């Protein structure tokens, strides 16, 4: 507990601090998925479902600084000289965390999507085609990656579609050669490589197995595949996924297990049997997703709707020129 409390909160870091932590993580090579994320991350964050607007407001300046120079994300970390991947996992989780808080707000039972402070940073992450292609390429070579890195890549790829005006074009772009079918082959390769039964110290936890399965389904939805082609996985991989799902069953919640099981074991009946509920859930999610897009003024002590984005960074927004001027005097330049 003392070691955890000694870590800085993410909102206390600058972008330079984060890059320094990435270098240290590579040197230590101590990333361990058998512990919780909070145990190996060099910074602290509130659980995504518990992060309040005040927590996320405090994080906004960090994300603005980090995302204003996206080239450095690649030059210093993702495409840098590191061979350990620990630092890359530390960076990717920082990016994924913003998206996780947004996803939590759009779920039923969450804190609510109204006045969500990180919409513009999340949109900047979702529209970074280079980042999405990097995440997709990471799945092609799991033997060269860390489990935590793969998990964050999957999380980012799953969540971008709800922020894009043309998700199909973005998904087709990052899928690249081989397209949708090749994605499934790589998902299977990842699951085999990080299988706990192989005795790996960094094996996938059960929820990650479900996330990888759902990635394929989400991508298929955004590609507008015909209903007869939209199954959870290609037939050649179905037995593998049925076995993997049963292995993960004790640690999965009943809703996730039942949904995946129905679609895997009897795809047509599974989709038909759950169609009405999926449609209702999608409608409710869409309403919360729309609420999360409403921008609130970043001017000091202002909570008005903010239709005007900063022309320079595009990551903050204002209700008026007066609020912009006051924010600039506070340091946003």
CSV table of N, CA, C and O in Angstrom, one decimal, residues 228-286:
chain,number,residue,atom,x,y,z
A,228,UNK,N,-25.7,-12.3,-42.6
A,228,UNK,CA,-25.4,-13.7,-42.7
A,228,UNK,C,-23.8,-13.9,-42.5
A,228,UNK,O,-23.4,-15.0,-42.2
A,229,UNK,N,-23.1,-12.9,-42.7
A,229,UNK,CA,-21.6,-13.0,-42.6
A,229,UNK,C,-21.1,-12.6,-41.2
A,229,UNK,O,-20.0,-12.8,-40.8
A,230,UNK,N,-22.0,-11.9,-40.4
A,230,UNK,CA,-21.7,-11.4,-39.1
A,230,UNK,C,-21.8,-12.4,-38.0
A,230,UNK,O,-22.8,-12.5,-37.3
A,231,UNK,N,-20.8,-13.2,-37.9
A,231,UNK,CA,-20.7,-14.2,-36.8
A,231,UNK,C,-19.6,-13.7,-35.9
A,231,UNK,O,-18.8,-12.9,-36.3
A,232,UNK,N,-19.5,-14.3,-34.7
A,232,UNK,CA,-18.5,-13.9,-33.8
A,232,UNK,C,-17.1,-14.3,-34.3
A,232,UNK,O,-16.1,-13.6,-34.1
A,233,UNK,N,-17.0,-15.3,-35.1
A,233,UNK,CA,-15.7,-15.7,-35.6
A,233,UNK,C,-15.9,-16.6,-36.8
A,233,UNK,O,-16.9,-17.2,-37.0
A,234,UNK,N,-14.9,-16.7,-37.7
A,234,UNK,CA,-15.0,-17.7,-38.8
A,234,UNK,C,-15.1,-19.1,-38.3
A,234,UNK,O,-14.6,-19.5,-37.2
A,235,UNK,N,-15.8,-19.9,-39.1
A,235,UNK,CA,-16.1,-21.3,-38.7
A,235,UNK,C,-14.8,-22.1,-38.3
A,235,UNK,O,-14.8,-22.9,-37.4
A,236,UNK,N,-13.7,-21.8,-39.0
A,236,UNK,CA,-12.5,-22.5,-38.8
A,236,UNK,C,-11.9,-22.3,-37.4
A,236,UNK,O,-11.1,-23.1,-36.9
A,237,UNK,N,-12.3,-21.2,-36.7
A,237,UNK,CA,-11.8,-20.9,-35.4
A,237,UNK,C,-12.8,-21.2,-34.3
A,237,UNK,O,-12.5,-20.9,-33.1
A,238,UNK,N,-14.0,-21.6,-34.6
A,238,UNK,CA,-15.1,-21.7,-33.7
A,238,UNK,C,-14.8,-22.6,-32.5
A,238,UNK,O,-15.0,-22.3,-31.3
A,239,UNK,N,-14.3,-23.8,-32.8
A,239,UNK,CA,-14.0,-24.8,-31.7
A,239,UNK,C,-12.9,-24.2,-30.8
A,239,UNK,O,-13.0,-24.4,-29.5
A,240,UNK,N,-12.0,-23.5,-31.3
A,240,UNK,CA,-10.9,-22.9,-30.5
A,240,UNK,C,-11.6,-21.9,-29.5
A,240,UNK,O,-11.2,-21.9,-28.3
A,241,UNK,N,-12.4,-21.0,-30.0
A,241,UNK,CA,-13.0,-20.0,-29.2
A,241,UNK,C,-14.0,-20.6,-28.2
A,241,UNK,O,-14.1,-20.1,-27.0
A,242,UNK,N,-14.7,-21.6,-28.5
A,242,UNK,CA,-15.6,-22.3,-27.6
A,242,UNK,C,-14.8,-22.8,-26.4
A,242,UNK,O,-15.2,-22.6,-25.2
A,243,UNK,N,-13.7,-23.4,-26.7
A,243,UNK,CA,-12.8,-23.9,-25.6
A,243,UNK,C,-12.3,-22.8,-24.8
A,243,UNK,O,-12.2,-22.9,-23.5
A,244,UNK,N,-11.8,-21.7,-25.4
A,244,UNK,CA,-11.2,-20.6,-24.7
A,244,UNK,C,-12.3,-19.9,-23.8
A,244,UNK,O,-12.0,-19.5,-22.7
A,245,UNK,N,-13.5,-19.8,-24.3
A,245,UNK,CA,-14.6,-19.2,-23.5
A,245,UNK,C,-14.9,-20.1,-22.3
A,245,UNK,O,-15.1,-19.5,-21.2
A,246,UNK,N,-15.0,-21.4,-22.5
A,246,UNK,CA,-15.3,-22.2,-21.3
A,246,UNK,C,-14.2,-22.2,-20.3
A,246,UNK,O,-14.4,-22.2,-19.1
A,247,UNK,N,-12.9,-22.0,-20.7
A,247,UNK,CA,-11.8,-21.9,-19.8
A,247,UNK,C,-11.9,-20.6,-19.0
A,247,UNK,O,-11.6,-20.6,-17.8
A,248,UNK,N,-12.4,-19.5,-19.6
A,248,UNK,CA,-12.5,-18.2,-18.9
A,248,UNK,C,-13.8,-18.1,-18.1
A,248,UNK,O,-13.9,-17.1,-17.4
A,249,UNK,N,-14.8,-19.0,-18.3
A,249,UNK,CA,-16.1,-18.8,-17.8
A,249,UNK,C,-16.1,-18.5,-16.3
A,249,UNK,O,-16.9,-17.6,-15.9
A,250,UNK,N,-15.3,-19.2,-15.4
A,250,UNK,CA,-15.5,-18.9,-14.0
A,250,UNK,C,-15.2,-17.5,-13.6
A,250,UNK,O,-15.7,-17.0,-12.6
A,251,UNK,N,-14.4,-16.8,-14.4
A,251,UNK,CA,-14.1,-15.4,-14.0
A,251,UNK,C,-14.9,-14.3,-14.8
A,251,UNK,O,-14.7,-13.1,-14.6
A,252,UNK,N,-15.8,-14.8,-15.7
A,252,UNK,CA,-16.5,-13.8,-16.5
A,252,UNK,C,-17.9,-13.6,-15.9
A,252,UNK,O,-18.5,-14.5,-15.3
A,253,UNK,N,-18.4,-12.4,-16.0
A,253,UNK,CA,-19.8,-12.2,-15.5
A,253,UNK,C,-20.8,-12.9,-16.5
A,253,UNK,O,-20.5,-13.2,-17.6
A,254,UNK,N,-21.9,-13.2,-15.9
A,254,UNK,CA,-22.9,-14.1,-16.6
A,254,UNK,C,-23.4,-13.4,-17.9
A,254,UNK,O,-23.5,-14.1,-18.9
A,255,UNK,N,-23.5,-12.1,-18.0
A,255,UNK,CA,-24.0,-11.5,-19.2
A,255,UNK,C,-23.0,-11.6,-20.3
A,255,UNK,O,-23.4,-12.0,-21.4
A,256,UNK,N,-21.7,-11.4,-20.0
A,256,UNK,CA,-20.7,-11.5,-21.1
A,256,UNK,C,-20.6,-13.0,-21.5
A,256,UNK,O,-20.6,-13.2,-22.8
A,257,UNK,N,-20.5,-13.9,-20.6
A,257,UNK,CA,-20.4,-15.3,-21.0
A,257,UNK,C,-21.6,-15.7,-21.8
A,257,UNK,O,-21.4,-16.4,-22.9
A,258,UNK,N,-22.8,-15.5,-21.4
A,258,UNK,CA,-24.0,-15.9,-22.1
A,258,UNK,C,-24.1,-15.3,-23.5
A,258,UNK,O,-24.4,-16.0,-24.5
A,259,UNK,N,-23.8,-14.0,-23.7
A,259,UNK,CA,-23.8,-13.4,-25.0
A,259,UNK,C,-22.8,-14.0,-25.9
A,259,UNK,O,-23.2,-14.4,-27.1
A,260,UNK,N,-21.6,-14.2,-25.5
A,260,UNK,CA,-20.6,-14.8,-26.3
A,260,UNK,C,-20.9,-16.3,-26.6
A,260,UNK,O,-20.7,-16.8,-27.7
A,261,UNK,N,-21.4,-17.0,-25.6
A,261,UNK,CA,-21.7,-18.4,-25.8
A,261,UNK,C,-22.8,-18.6,-26.8
A,261,UNK,O,-22.7,-19.5,-27.7
A,262,UNK,N,-23.9,-17.8,-26.7
A,262,UNK,CA,-25.0,-18.0,-27.7
A,262,UNK,C,-24.5,-17.7,-29.1
A,262,UNK,O,-25.0,-18.4,-30.0
A,263,UNK,N,-23.7,-16.7,-29.3
A,263,UNK,CA,-23.2,-16.4,-30.6
A,263,UNK,C,-22.3,-17.4,-31.2
A,263,UNK,O,-22.2,-17.8,-32.4
A,264,UNK,N,-21.4,-18.0,-30.3
A,264,UNK,CA,-20.4,-19.0,-30.7
A,264,UNK,C,-21.1,-20.3,-31.0
A,264,UNK,O,-20.8,-20.9,-32.1
A,265,UNK,N,-21.9,-20.8,-30.1
A,265,UNK,CA,-22.4,-22.2,-30.3
A,265,UNK,C,-23.5,-22.2,-31.3
A,265,UNK,O,-23.6,-23.2,-32.1
A,266,UNK,N,-24.4,-21.2,-31.4
A,266,UNK,CA,-25.5,-21.2,-32.4
A,266,UNK,C,-25.6,-19.8,-32.9
A,266,UNK,O,-26.4,-19.1,-32.5
A,267,UNK,N,-24.7,-19.4,-33.9
A,267,UNK,CA,-24.6,-18.1,-34.3
A,267,UNK,C,-26.0,-17.5,-34.8
A,267,UNK,O,-26.4,-16.4,-34.3
A,268,UNK,N,-26.7,-18.2,-35.6
A,268,UNK,CA,-28.0,-17.7,-36.1
A,268,UNK,C,-29.0,-17.5,-35.0
A,268,UNK,O,-29.6,-16.4,-34.8
A,269,UNK,N,-29.2,-18.6,-34.2
A,269,UNK,CA,-30.1,-18.5,-33.1
A,269,UNK,C,-29.7,-17.5,-32.1
A,269,UNK,O,-30.5,-16.7,-31.5
A,270,UNK,N,-28.4,-17.4,-31.8
A,270,UNK,CA,-27.9,-16.4,-30.8
A,270,UNK,C,-28.2,-15.0,-31.2
A,270,UNK,O,-28.6,-14.2,-30.4
A,271,UNK,N,-27.9,-14.7,-32.5
A,271,UNK,CA,-28.2,-13.3,-32.9
A,271,UNK,C,-29.7,-13.0,-32.9
A,271,UNK,O,-30.1,-12.0,-32.5
A,272,UNK,N,-30.5,-14.0,-33.4
A,272,UNK,CA,-31.9,-13.7,-33.5
A,272,UNK,C,-32.5,-13.6,-32.1
A,272,UNK,O,-33.3,-12.8,-31.8
A,273,UNK,N,-32.1,-14.5,-31.2
A,273,UNK,CA,-32.6,-14.5,-29.8
A,273,UNK,C,-32.3,-13.3,-29.0
A,273,UNK,O,-33.1,-12.9,-28.1
A,274,UNK,N,-31.2,-12.6,-29.4
A,274,UNK,CA,-30.8,-11.4,-28.6
A,274,UNK,C,-31.0,-10.1,-29.4
A,274,UNK,O,-30.6,-9.1,-28.9
A,275,UNK,N,-31.6,-10.2,-30.6
A,275,UNK,CA,-31.7,-9.0,-31.5
A,275,UNK,C,-32.4,-7.9,-30.8
A,275,UNK,O,-31.9,-6.7,-30.8
A,276,UNK,N,-33.5,-8.2,-30.2
A,276,UNK,CA,-34.3,-7.1,-29.6
A,276,UNK,C,-33.6,-6.4,-28.4
A,276,UNK,O,-33.6,-5.2,-28.3
A,277,UNK,N,-32.9,-7.2,-27.6
A,277,UNK,CA,-32.2,-6.6,-26.5
A,277,UNK,C,-31.0,-5.8,-27.0
A,277,UNK,O,-30.7,-4.8,-26.5
A,278,UNK,N,-30.2,-6.4,-27.9
A,278,UNK,CA,-29.1,-5.7,-28.5
A,278,UNK,C,-29.5,-4.3,-29.1
A,278,UNK,O,-28.9,-3.3,-28.9
A,279,UNK,N,-30.7,-4.3,-29.8
A,279,UNK,CA,-31.2,-3.1,-30.4
A,279,UNK,C,-31.5,-2.1,-29.3
A,279,UNK,O,-31.2,-0.9,-29.4
A,280,UNK,N,-32.1,-2.5,-28.2
A,280,UNK,CA,-32.5,-1.6,-27.1
A,280,UNK,C,-31.2,-1.1,-26.5
A,280,UNK,O,-31.1,0.1,-26.2
A,281,UNK,N,-30.2,-2.0,-26.2
A,281,UNK,CA,-29.0,-1.5,-25.6
A,281,UNK,C,-28.2,-0.6,-26.5
A,281,UNK,O,-27.6,0.4,-26.0
A,282,UNK,N,-28.3,-0.8,-27.8
A,282,UNK,CA,-27.6,0.1,-28.8
A,282,UNK,C,-28.2,1.4,-28.8
A,282,UNK,O,-27.5,2.5,-28.9
A,283,UNK,N,-29.6,1.5,-28.7
A,283,UNK,CA,-30.3,2.7,-28.7
A,283,UNK,C,-29.9,3.6,-27.4
A,283,UNK,O,-29.7,4.8,-27.5
A,284,UNK,N,-29.9,2.9,-26.3
A,284,UNK,CA,-29.5,3.6,-25.0
A,284,UNK,C,-28.1,4.0,-25.0
A,284,UNK,O,-27.8,5.1,-24.6
A,285,UNK,N,-27.2,3.2,-25.6
A,285,UNK,CA,-25.8,3.6,-25.7
A,285,UNK,C,-25.6,4.8,-26.6
A,285,UNK,O,-24.8,5.7,-26.3
A,286,UNK,N,-26.3,4.8,-27.7
A,286,UNK,CA,-26.3,5.9,-28.6
A,286,UNK,C,-26.7,7.2,-28.0
A,286,UNK,O,-26.0,8.3,-28.2
